[in-house]
Amino acid sequence: MYAGAKGLFYALSRSSRLKRLASTYGMTADGFARRFIAGETVEEAIASARALQAQGLHLTLDYLGESVRTSDAARAAVAEYIHVMDLIVASGIERNLSIKLTQLGLTVDRATCVDNLRRILDPAREHGFFVRIDMENSQWTDVTLEVFETLWQQQYRNVGVVLQSALYRSEADAVRMNELGACVRLVKGAYKEPGSVAYQKKSEVDASYLHLMHILMDGGTMPAIATHDPALIDAARAHAASRGIGPDRFEFEMLFGIRRDLQASLTTAGHRVRIYVPFGREWFPYFMRRLGERPENVRFVLRAILHERRH
Ligand code: FDA
C-alpha cells in the first residue's frame, strides 16, 4: 500500500488531461493546490515566506520545475533562478533555495547541468545564499551526488544535498557526506522505487531514517531532519538531548502547508524549523507527490473540484 499509492500517483502525475483539469481549478484564489503551493509567482512566494518568518520559521524557496528536455528550457530555469535571487535580496527575506538538477538540464547532459548549477552557485555565493540540491528518483542519485561532490571539491561550500532513507545505499552516502563535512537534508523519499534499490515497507523506511539520522547527527554538519513524522521528530530530540547536541547544530524541515501545528510547537520549544516553500507554474508533479504521500488528501481535492464546478 505504501509503495502502491506512490506508484499510482506517479502514473497520474504524467497524465496531461489531469494536469489540465488541475490547472483550471488548483490555483484559483481558494484553489485546492494552494494548501501545498505558495503561488505561481515569486512575489506570492516571497509574501508567504515573509509571513512564515514573522512566525519565527526559516525557509527555503523552490521554483518548481523538473525533467526539462532541452538546454534552452534549462537555461530559462537558470535565468529565472537568478531573477528570483534578485527579488529575494531586494525583499530582505532569508537567502535559501532548493533546486532540482533535472530542472537545470541533467536530463539533457551532465556538463550542461554542471555549468548551469555554477551559474546559480556563483551569484548565490556572492549574495550569501545557501542552495540545497533536492534528490529526485533513484535513476539520478549517483549523478546528483557526483555533481555535488565535483562542486564541493571546487570549494563551493554554499551547497548541500539530500539523502533518502528509502534507499539501501544511503548509509554509505551518509558516511561519505560526513567525511566531506557536507550539509545533508534527510528525507524518507517521495518517489516510487523498485525493491532492488529501496525498502518497500513504511516500517523499514522509518527504521532506516532513524539509523541515518543518528549517523548524521553524531558525525555530520548541520543536518536537516526533514520529516513531519512525530515519532522521528521525538527521536531526534531525545538523541540530541542524550548526546548533548544543541539546537544550533541541527534543524528540522517541513513542507509548506503540512503540520503547521508541529512547525509552531517545535519553534516554541527553541528548535530551528525551516519550511520548504514551493512556487511556480509547474506545480503539478510536486502536488501529485503530496497526494501520493497521503491519499486522504484526494478526498479534499475532489470535494474542492466538485464545489468549484457547482459555482
Ligand atoms: P510520513 O509520510 O510517514 O508522514 C508523517 C506524517 O506527516 C503523516 O502522518 C501526516 O500527518 C503528515 N504528512 C506527511 N505527508 C503529508 C502530506 N502530503 N499531506 C498531509 N500530511 C502529510 N523527498 C525526496 O525524495 N527528495 C527531496 O529532495 C525531498 N525534499 C524534502 C524537503 C523537505 C523540507 C521535506 C519535509 C520533505 C522532502 N521530501 C523530499 C519529501 C519526503 O521524502 C517525504 O515524502 C515527505 O516528507 C513525507 O514523509 P514524512 O517524513 O513526513 O513521513
mmCIF file of C-alpha atoms and ligand atoms in Angstrom:
data_model
loop_
_atom_site.group_PDB
_atom_site.id
_atom_site.type_symbol
_atom_site.label_atom_id
_atom_site.label_comp_id
_atom_site.label_asym_id
_atom_site.label_seq_id
_atom_site.Cartn_x
_atom_site.Cartn_y
_atom_site.Cartn_z
ATOM 1 C CA MET A 1 0.000 0.000 0.000
ATOM 2 C CA TYR A 2 2.802 2.410 0.990
ATOM 3 C CA ALA A 3 4.703 1.950 -2.273
ATOM 4 C CA GLY A 4 1.475 1.279 -4.224
ATOM 5 C CA ALA A 5 -0.103 4.689 -3.569
ATOM 6 C CA LYS A 6 3.097 6.454 -4.578
ATOM 7 C CA GLY A 7 3.203 4.457 -7.828
ATOM 8 C CA LEU A 8 -0.389 5.268 -8.685
ATOM 9 C CA PHE A 9 0.089 8.990 -8.072
ATOM 10 C CA TYR A 10 3.334 8.987 -10.016
ATOM 11 C CA ALA A 11 1.498 7.475 -13.008
ATOM 12 C CA LEU A 12 -1.321 10.028 -12.654
ATOM 13 C CA SER A 13 1.199 12.875 -12.450
ATOM 14 C CA ARG A 14 2.092 12.107 -16.079
ATOM 15 C CA SER A 15 -1.488 12.472 -17.315
ATOM 16 C CA SER A 16 -1.864 15.643 -19.346
ATOM 17 C CA ARG A 17 -5.687 15.570 -19.047
ATOM 18 C CA LEU A 18 -5.489 15.511 -15.276
ATOM 19 C CA LYS A 19 -2.868 18.238 -15.358
ATOM 20 C CA ARG A 20 -5.201 20.429 -17.446
ATOM 21 C CA LEU A 21 -8.071 19.810 -15.055
ATOM 22 C CA ALA A 22 -5.909 20.569 -12.035
ATOM 23 C CA SER A 23 -4.505 23.697 -13.679
ATOM 24 C CA THR A 24 -8.029 25.012 -14.202
ATOM 25 C CA TYR A 25 -9.092 24.663 -10.585
ATOM 26 C CA GLY A 26 -5.966 24.231 -8.493
ATOM 27 C CA MET A 27 -4.565 27.718 -8.151
ATOM 28 C CA THR A 28 -7.652 29.902 -8.218
ATOM 29 C CA ALA A 29 -7.879 32.295 -5.254
ATOM 30 C CA ASP A 30 -9.044 29.480 -2.959
ATOM 31 C CA GLY A 31 -7.888 26.587 -5.182
ATOM 32 C CA PHE A 32 -7.090 23.218 -3.601
ATOM 33 C CA ALA A 33 -3.399 23.300 -4.575
ATOM 34 C CA ARG A 34 -2.835 26.452 -2.522
ATOM 35 C CA ARG A 35 -2.621 24.300 0.557
ATOM 36 C CA PHE A 36 0.753 22.975 -0.672
ATOM 37 C CA ILE A 37 1.939 25.583 -3.195
ATOM 38 C CA ALA A 38 2.745 29.151 -2.170
ATOM 39 C CA GLY A 39 1.662 30.602 -5.519
ATOM 40 C CA GLU A 40 2.531 30.686 -9.182
ATOM 41 C CA THR A 41 4.688 33.825 -8.924
ATOM 42 C CA VAL A 42 7.816 34.636 -6.955
ATOM 43 C CA GLU A 43 6.025 37.641 -5.438
ATOM 44 C CA GLU A 44 3.420 35.312 -3.903
ATOM 45 C CA ALA A 45 6.175 33.024 -2.623
ATOM 46 C CA ILE A 46 8.009 35.944 -1.027
ATOM 47 C CA ALA A 47 4.789 37.103 0.651
ATOM 48 C CA SER A 48 4.261 33.591 2.079
ATOM 49 C CA ALA A 49 7.900 33.443 3.157
ATOM 50 C CA ARG A 50 7.591 36.755 4.942
ATOM 51 C CA ALA A 51 4.557 35.505 6.852
ATOM 52 C CA LEU A 52 6.456 32.363 7.886
ATOM 53 C CA GLN A 53 9.466 34.379 9.005
ATOM 54 C CA ALA A 54 7.179 36.547 11.112
ATOM 55 C CA GLN A 55 6.248 33.344 12.991
ATOM 56 C CA GLY A 56 9.905 32.612 13.714
ATOM 57 C CA LEU A 57 10.252 29.997 10.967
ATOM 58 C CA HIS A 58 13.125 29.702 8.494
ATOM 59 C CA LEU A 59 12.561 28.958 4.827
ATOM 60 C CA THR A 60 13.878 27.649 1.563
ATOM 61 C CA LEU A 61 12.257 28.636 -1.736
ATOM 62 C CA ASP A 62 11.806 26.150 -4.569
ATOM 63 C CA TYR A 63 10.989 27.466 -8.030
ATOM 64 C CA LEU A 64 9.106 24.397 -9.239
ATOM 65 C CA GLY A 65 10.196 22.590 -12.379
ATOM 66 C CA GLU A 66 11.812 19.270 -13.224
ATOM 67 C CA SER A 67 12.777 16.944 -16.053
ATOM 68 C CA VAL A 68 13.284 19.692 -18.633
ATOM 69 C CA ARG A 69 14.013 18.202 -22.040
ATOM 70 C CA THR A 70 16.082 20.881 -23.798
ATOM 71 C CA SER A 71 19.089 23.011 -22.929
ATOM 72 C CA ASP A 72 17.027 26.118 -23.751
ATOM 73 C CA ALA A 73 14.496 25.187 -21.091
ATOM 74 C CA ALA A 74 17.320 24.568 -18.602
ATOM 75 C CA ARG A 75 18.857 27.939 -19.443
ATOM 76 C CA ALA A 76 15.477 29.584 -18.930
ATOM 77 C CA ALA A 77 15.260 27.970 -15.474
ATOM 78 C CA VAL A 78 18.697 29.361 -14.585
ATOM 79 C CA ALA A 79 17.634 32.836 -15.710
ATOM 80 C CA GLU A 80 14.507 32.513 -13.606
ATOM 81 C CA TYR A 81 16.528 31.442 -10.550
ATOM 82 C CA ILE A 82 18.812 34.457 -10.984
ATOM 83 C CA HIS A 83 15.762 36.706 -11.185
ATOM 84 C CA VAL A 84 14.337 35.006 -8.070
ATOM 85 C CA MET A 85 17.611 35.655 -6.212
ATOM 86 C CA ASP A 86 17.486 39.344 -7.136
ATOM 87 C CA LEU A 87 13.938 39.617 -5.814
ATOM 88 C CA ILE A 88 14.809 37.733 -2.624
ATOM 89 C CA VAL A 89 17.755 40.037 -1.978
ATOM 90 C CA ALA A 90 15.544 43.082 -2.575
ATOM 91 C CA SER A 91 12.828 41.683 -0.282
ATOM 92 C CA GLY A 92 15.150 41.060 2.670
ATOM 93 C CA ILE A 93 13.855 37.526 3.359
ATOM 94 C CA GLU A 94 16.226 34.681 4.198
ATOM 95 C CA ARG A 95 18.505 33.616 1.331
ATOM 96 C CA ASN A 96 17.985 29.917 0.859
ATOM 97 C CA LEU A 97 16.987 27.986 -2.288
ATOM 98 C CA SER A 98 16.149 24.393 -3.158
ATOM 99 C CA ILE A 99 16.697 23.227 -6.721
ATOM 100 C CA LYS A 100 16.410 20.077 -8.807
ATOM 101 C CA LEU A 101 19.170 19.092 -11.196
ATOM 102 C CA THR A 102 16.756 17.789 -13.835
ATOM 103 C CA GLN A 103 15.417 21.348 -13.958
ATOM 104 C CA LEU A 104 18.942 22.519 -14.809
ATOM 105 C CA GLY A 105 19.437 20.090 -17.674
ATOM 106 C CA LEU A 106 20.591 16.826 -16.096
ATOM 107 C CA THR A 107 18.167 15.036 -18.419
ATOM 108 C CA VAL A 108 19.939 16.708 -21.361
ATOM 109 C CA ASP A 109 23.531 16.066 -20.260
ATOM 110 C CA ARG A 110 25.712 16.278 -17.176
ATOM 111 C CA ALA A 111 28.039 19.020 -18.436
ATOM 112 C CA THR A 112 25.138 21.371 -19.244
ATOM 113 C CA CYS A 113 23.753 20.767 -15.794
ATOM 114 C CA VAL A 114 27.070 21.447 -14.002
ATOM 115 C CA ASP A 115 27.556 24.680 -15.973
ATOM 116 C CA ASN A 116 24.023 25.753 -15.137
ATOM 117 C CA LEU A 117 24.456 24.916 -11.475
ATOM 118 C CA ARG A 118 27.635 27.031 -11.356
ATOM 119 C CA ARG A 119 25.710 29.903 -12.955
ATOM 120 C CA ILE A 120 23.431 29.774 -9.936
ATOM 121 C CA LEU A 121 26.027 28.996 -7.260
ATOM 122 C CA ASP A 122 28.334 31.896 -8.198
ATOM 123 C CA PRO A 123 25.835 34.722 -7.653
ATOM 124 C CA ALA A 124 24.355 32.709 -4.779
ATOM 125 C CA ARG A 125 27.744 32.685 -3.044
ATOM 126 C CA GLU A 126 28.233 36.370 -3.716
ATOM 127 C CA HIS A 127 24.910 37.202 -2.072
ATOM 128 C CA GLY A 128 25.117 34.738 0.816
ATOM 129 C CA PHE A 129 22.568 32.165 -0.381
ATOM 130 C CA PHE A 130 22.595 28.531 0.654
ATOM 131 C CA VAL A 131 21.494 26.222 -2.184
ATOM 132 C CA ARG A 132 20.120 22.765 -1.468
ATOM 133 C CA ILE A 133 20.144 20.237 -4.294
ATOM 134 C CA ASP A 134 16.927 18.220 -3.941
ATOM 135 C CA MET A 135 17.117 14.482 -4.559
ATOM 136 C CA GLU A 136 14.960 13.038 -7.346
ATOM 137 C CA ASN A 137 14.254 9.410 -8.227
ATOM 138 C CA SER A 138 16.967 6.782 -7.895
ATOM 139 C CA GLN A 139 17.886 6.994 -11.557
ATOM 140 C CA TRP A 140 19.536 10.326 -10.633
ATOM 141 C CA THR A 141 21.052 9.560 -7.225
ATOM 142 C CA ASP A 142 24.567 8.675 -8.375
ATOM 143 C CA VAL A 143 24.974 11.564 -10.774
ATOM 144 C CA THR A 144 23.409 14.057 -8.352
ATOM 145 C CA LEU A 145 25.873 13.125 -5.610
ATOM 146 C CA GLU A 146 28.709 13.116 -8.117
ATOM 147 C CA VAL A 147 27.825 16.627 -9.365
ATOM 148 C CA PHE A 148 27.578 17.793 -5.773
ATOM 149 C CA GLU A 149 30.975 16.334 -4.910
ATOM 150 C CA THR A 150 32.598 17.848 -8.023
ATOM 151 C CA LEU A 151 31.431 21.301 -6.968
ATOM 152 C CA TRP A 152 32.343 20.670 -3.345
ATOM 153 C CA GLN A 153 35.899 19.784 -4.425
ATOM 154 C CA GLN A 154 35.924 23.079 -6.353
ATOM 155 C CA GLN A 155 35.393 24.783 -2.992
ATOM 156 C CA TYR A 156 31.703 25.594 -3.341
ATOM 157 C CA ARG A 157 30.534 25.480 0.261
ATOM 158 C CA ASN A 158 27.162 27.215 -0.111
ATOM 159 C CA VAL A 159 25.562 23.999 -1.290
ATOM 160 C CA GLY A 160 24.071 20.887 0.310
ATOM 161 C CA VAL A 161 22.405 17.626 -0.706
ATOM 162 C CA VAL A 162 19.503 15.375 0.230
ATOM 163 C CA LEU A 163 19.604 11.674 1.160
ATOM 164 C CA GLN A 164 16.550 9.388 1.153
ATOM 165 C CA SER A 165 16.115 6.785 3.879
ATOM 166 C CA ALA A 166 14.136 4.597 1.467
ATOM 167 C CA LEU A 167 17.306 3.758 -0.477
ATOM 168 C CA TYR A 168 19.607 0.947 0.669
ATOM 169 C CA ARG A 169 22.649 2.910 -0.466
ATOM 170 C CA SER A 170 22.029 5.913 1.796
ATOM 171 C CA GLU A 171 24.034 4.635 4.766
ATOM 172 C CA ALA A 172 27.239 4.645 2.684
ATOM 173 C CA ASP A 173 26.284 8.044 1.241
ATOM 174 C CA ALA A 174 25.690 9.490 4.720
ATOM 175 C CA VAL A 175 29.103 8.305 5.881
ATOM 176 C CA ARG A 176 30.698 9.859 2.780
ATOM 177 C CA MET A 177 28.896 13.174 3.279
ATOM 178 C CA ASN A 178 30.017 13.259 6.911
ATOM 179 C CA GLU A 179 33.615 12.725 5.771
ATOM 180 C CA LEU A 180 33.309 15.678 3.400
ATOM 181 C CA GLY A 181 31.710 17.855 6.068
ATOM 182 C CA ALA A 182 28.716 18.363 3.784
ATOM 183 C CA CYS A 183 25.328 19.523 4.993
ATOM 184 C CA VAL A 184 22.658 16.864 4.377
ATOM 185 C CA ARG A 185 18.872 17.049 4.430
ATOM 186 C CA LEU A 186 17.481 13.653 5.400
ATOM 187 C CA VAL A 187 14.088 12.663 3.952
ATOM 188 C CA LYS A 188 12.187 9.399 3.616
ATOM 189 C CA GLY A 189 11.927 9.688 -0.194
ATOM 190 C CA ALA A 190 8.953 10.855 -2.233
ATOM 191 C CA TYR A 191 9.358 8.611 -5.274
ATOM 192 C CA LYS A 192 8.144 5.136 -6.126
ATOM 193 C CA GLU A 193 11.279 2.974 -6.227
ATOM 194 C CA PRO A 194 11.800 -0.724 -7.069
ATOM 195 C CA GLY A 195 12.659 -3.336 -4.432
ATOM 196 C CA SER A 196 16.097 -3.731 -6.000
ATOM 197 C CA VAL A 197 17.181 -0.333 -4.629
ATOM 198 C CA ALA A 198 14.697 0.640 -1.923
ATOM 199 C CA TYR A 199 12.785 -0.576 1.107
ATOM 200 C CA GLN A 200 9.130 -1.173 0.268
ATOM 201 C CA LYS A 201 7.589 -1.179 3.734
ATOM 202 C CA LYS A 202 6.968 2.002 5.693
ATOM 203 C CA SER A 203 8.357 0.379 8.861
ATOM 204 C CA GLU A 204 11.658 -0.316 7.057
ATOM 205 C CA VAL A 205 11.901 3.206 5.650
ATOM 206 C CA ASP A 206 11.254 4.607 9.130
ATOM 207 C CA ALA A 207 13.854 2.331 10.778
ATOM 208 C CA SER A 208 16.383 3.357 8.147
ATOM 209 C CA TYR A 209 15.524 7.019 8.779
ATOM 210 C CA LEU A 210 16.248 6.616 12.482
ATOM 211 C CA HIS A 211 19.586 4.952 11.769
ATOM 212 C CA LEU A 212 20.678 7.586 9.230
ATOM 213 C CA MET A 213 19.521 10.380 11.500
ATOM 214 C CA HIS A 214 21.871 9.093 14.214
ATOM 215 C CA ILE A 215 24.781 8.914 11.751
ATOM 216 C CA LEU A 216 24.170 12.476 10.559
ATOM 217 C CA MET A 217 23.510 13.964 13.978
ATOM 218 C CA ASP A 218 26.584 12.319 15.506
ATOM 219 C CA GLY A 219 29.083 12.976 12.729
ATOM 220 C CA GLY A 220 27.540 15.410 10.246
ATOM 221 C CA THR A 221 27.483 19.148 9.695
ATOM 222 C CA MET A 222 24.202 20.892 10.457
ATOM 223 C CA PRO A 223 21.944 18.019 9.337
ATOM 224 C CA ALA A 224 18.364 18.863 8.402
ATOM 225 C CA ILE A 225 15.860 16.391 9.798
ATOM 226 C CA ALA A 226 13.138 16.788 7.169
ATOM 227 C CA THR A 227 10.021 14.929 8.231
ATOM 228 C CA HIS A 228 6.545 15.508 9.673
ATOM 229 C CA ASP A 229 6.658 12.185 11.482
ATOM 230 C CA PRO A 230 6.159 12.953 15.194
ATOM 231 C CA ALA A 231 7.846 9.719 16.335
ATOM 232 C CA LEU A 232 11.015 10.510 14.377
ATOM 233 C CA ILE A 233 10.985 14.131 15.490
ATOM 234 C CA ASP A 234 10.730 12.994 19.123
ATOM 235 C CA ALA A 235 13.547 10.518 18.495
ATOM 236 C CA ALA A 236 15.750 13.298 17.075
ATOM 237 C CA ARG A 237 15.101 15.491 20.096
ATOM 238 C CA ALA A 238 15.791 12.627 22.508
ATOM 239 C CA HIS A 239 19.004 11.711 20.682
ATOM 240 C CA ALA A 240 20.198 15.326 20.703
ATOM 241 C CA ALA A 241 19.473 15.621 24.422
ATOM 242 C CA SER A 242 21.260 12.371 25.277
ATOM 243 C CA ARG A 243 24.371 13.311 23.232
ATOM 244 C CA GLY A 244 24.496 16.962 24.266
ATOM 245 C CA ILE A 245 23.842 18.100 20.680
ATOM 246 C CA GLY A 246 22.487 21.642 20.985
ATOM 247 C CA PRO A 247 19.600 23.003 18.875
ATOM 248 C CA ASP A 248 22.110 25.157 16.967
ATOM 249 C CA ARG A 249 23.731 22.012 15.493
ATOM 250 C CA PHE A 250 20.778 20.633 13.514
ATOM 251 C CA GLU A 251 17.442 21.786 12.163
ATOM 252 C CA PHE A 252 14.015 20.412 11.394
ATOM 253 C CA GLU A 253 12.498 20.940 7.976
ATOM 254 C CA MET A 254 8.889 20.605 6.850
ATOM 255 C CA LEU A 255 6.870 21.270 3.740
ATOM 256 C CA PHE A 256 4.689 24.330 3.216
ATOM 257 C CA GLY A 257 1.161 23.643 4.429
ATOM 258 C CA ILE A 258 1.889 20.392 6.287
ATOM 259 C CA ARG A 259 1.679 20.026 10.074
ATOM 260 C CA ARG A 260 1.685 23.742 10.842
ATOM 261 C CA ASP A 261 0.925 22.840 14.468
ATOM 262 C CA LEU A 262 4.166 20.895 14.720
ATOM 263 C CA GLN A 263 6.113 23.658 12.971
ATOM 264 C CA ALA A 264 4.894 26.103 15.603
ATOM 265 C CA SER A 265 5.415 23.882 18.654
ATOM 266 C CA LEU A 266 8.987 22.989 17.678
ATOM 267 C CA THR A 267 9.795 26.667 17.126
ATOM 268 C CA THR A 268 8.351 27.499 20.533
ATOM 269 C CA ALA A 269 10.477 24.733 22.049
ATOM 270 C CA GLY A 270 13.606 26.500 20.726
ATOM 271 C CA HIS A 271 14.298 24.441 17.605
ATOM 272 C CA ARG A 272 15.178 25.838 14.243
ATOM 273 C CA VAL A 273 12.428 24.856 11.784
ATOM 274 C CA ARG A 274 12.793 25.521 8.070
ATOM 275 C CA ILE A 275 9.822 25.466 5.704
ATOM 276 C CA TYR A 276 10.147 24.372 2.100
ATOM 277 C CA VAL A 277 8.179 26.933 0.090
ATOM 278 C CA PRO A 278 7.424 25.740 -3.471
ATOM 279 C CA PHE A 279 6.089 28.117 -6.094
ATOM 280 C CA GLY A 280 5.752 28.448 -9.855
ATOM 281 C CA ARG A 281 3.506 27.358 -12.686
ATOM 282 C CA GLU A 282 4.937 23.832 -12.896
ATOM 283 C CA TRP A 283 3.394 22.706 -9.620
ATOM 284 C CA PHE A 284 1.517 19.627 -10.808
ATOM 285 C CA PRO A 285 4.160 16.849 -10.260
ATOM 286 C CA TYR A 286 5.074 18.256 -6.822
ATOM 287 C CA PHE A 287 1.394 18.442 -5.916
ATOM 288 C CA MET A 288 0.797 14.848 -7.020
ATOM 289 C CA ARG A 289 3.676 13.633 -4.835
ATOM 290 C CA ARG A 290 1.992 15.284 -1.854
ATOM 291 C CA LEU A 291 -1.252 13.454 -2.704
ATOM 292 C CA GLY A 292 0.637 10.174 -3.050
ATOM 293 C CA GLU A 293 2.080 10.534 0.446
ATOM 294 C CA ARG A 294 -1.336 10.833 1.938
ATOM 295 C CA PRO A 295 -4.197 9.515 -0.208
ATOM 296 C CA GLU A 296 -6.702 11.079 2.258
ATOM 297 C CA ASN A 297 -5.728 14.374 0.586
ATOM 298 C CA VAL A 298 -7.537 13.195 -2.539
ATOM 299 C CA ARG A 299 -10.934 13.447 -0.879
ATOM 300 C CA PHE A 300 -10.236 17.060 -0.005
ATOM 301 C CA VAL A 301 -9.199 17.819 -3.609
ATOM 302 C CA LEU A 302 -12.243 16.100 -5.118
ATOM 303 C CA ARG A 303 -14.547 17.994 -2.788
ATOM 304 C CA ALA A 304 -12.913 21.273 -3.816
ATOM 305 C CA ILE A 305 -13.241 20.478 -7.552
ATOM 306 C CA LEU A 306 -16.927 19.493 -7.236
ATOM 307 C CA HIS A 307 -17.586 22.637 -5.246
ATOM 308 C CA GLU A 308 -15.857 24.830 -7.906
ATOM 309 C CA ARG A 309 -17.840 23.196 -10.722
ATOM 310 C CA ARG A 310 -21.149 23.826 -8.995
ATOM 311 C CA HIS A 311 -20.384 27.544 -8.591
HETATM 312 P P1 FDA B 1 5.221 10.206 6.654
HETATM 313 O O1 FDA B 1 4.875 10.095 5.201
HETATM 314 O O2 FDA B 1 5.291 8.967 7.455
HETATM 315 O O3 FDA B 1 4.202 11.214 7.310
HETATM 316 C C1 FDA B 1 4.180 11.508 8.696
HETATM 317 C C2 FDA B 1 3.001 12.411 8.979
HETATM 318 O O4 FDA B 1 3.187 13.667 8.313
HETATM 319 C C3 FDA B 1 1.665 11.905 8.430
HETATM 320 O O5 FDA B 1 1.044 11.048 9.339
HETATM 321 C C4 FDA B 1 0.918 13.205 8.227
HETATM 322 O O6 FDA B 1 0.409 13.697 9.451
HETATM 323 C C5 FDA B 1 1.974 14.159 7.768
HETATM 324 N N1 FDA B 1 2.101 14.196 6.304
HETATM 325 C C6 FDA B 1 3.137 13.697 5.570
HETATM 326 N N2 FDA B 1 2.948 13.952 4.268
HETATM 327 C C7 FDA B 1 1.777 14.601 4.167
HETATM 328 C C8 FDA B 1 1.033 15.145 3.076
HETATM 329 N N3 FDA B 1 1.474 15.057 1.833
HETATM 330 N N4 FDA B 1 -0.133 15.765 3.347
HETATM 331 C C9 FDA B 1 -0.595 15.895 4.609
HETATM 332 N N5 FDA B 1 0.067 15.402 5.693
HETATM 333 C C10 FDA B 1 1.230 14.768 5.476
HETATM 334 N N6 FDA B 1 11.707 13.841 -0.920
HETATM 335 C C11 FDA B 1 12.594 13.495 -1.883
HETATM 336 O O7 FDA B 1 12.537 12.396 -2.395
HETATM 337 N N7 FDA B 1 13.560 14.405 -2.282
HETATM 338 C C12 FDA B 1 13.688 15.634 -1.701
HETATM 339 O O8 FDA B 1 14.581 16.398 -2.073
HETATM 340 C C13 FDA B 1 12.759 15.989 -0.684
HETATM 341 N N8 FDA B 1 12.823 17.210 -0.063
HETATM 342 C C14 FDA B 1 12.043 17.440 1.043
HETATM 343 C C15 FDA B 1 12.208 18.613 1.789
HETATM 344 C C16 FDA B 1 11.502 18.792 2.971
HETATM 345 C C17 FDA B 1 11.723 20.031 3.778
HETATM 346 C C18 FDA B 1 10.589 17.786 3.418
HETATM 347 C C19 FDA B 1 9.857 17.916 4.708
HETATM 348 C C20 FDA B 1 10.378 16.661 2.652
HETATM 349 C C21 FDA B 1 11.073 16.483 1.458
HETATM 350 N N9 FDA B 1 10.868 15.354 0.680
HETATM 351 C C22 FDA B 1 11.771 15.050 -0.314
HETATM 352 C C23 FDA B 1 9.649 14.522 0.872
HETATM 353 C C24 FDA B 1 9.889 13.317 1.757
HETATM 354 O O9 FDA B 1 10.687 12.377 1.101
HETATM 355 C C25 FDA B 1 8.563 12.646 2.162
HETATM 356 O O10 FDA B 1 7.936 12.164 1.019
HETATM 357 C C26 FDA B 1 7.599 13.561 2.905
HETATM 358 O O11 FDA B 1 8.264 14.386 3.811
HETATM 359 C C27 FDA B 1 6.545 12.729 3.700
HETATM 360 O O12 FDA B 1 7.202 11.915 4.613
HETATM 361 P P2 FDA B 1 7.278 12.189 6.192
HETATM 362 O O13 FDA B 1 8.719 12.117 6.566
HETATM 363 O O14 FDA B 1 6.606 13.429 6.567
HETATM 364 O O15 FDA B 1 6.620 10.918 6.854
#
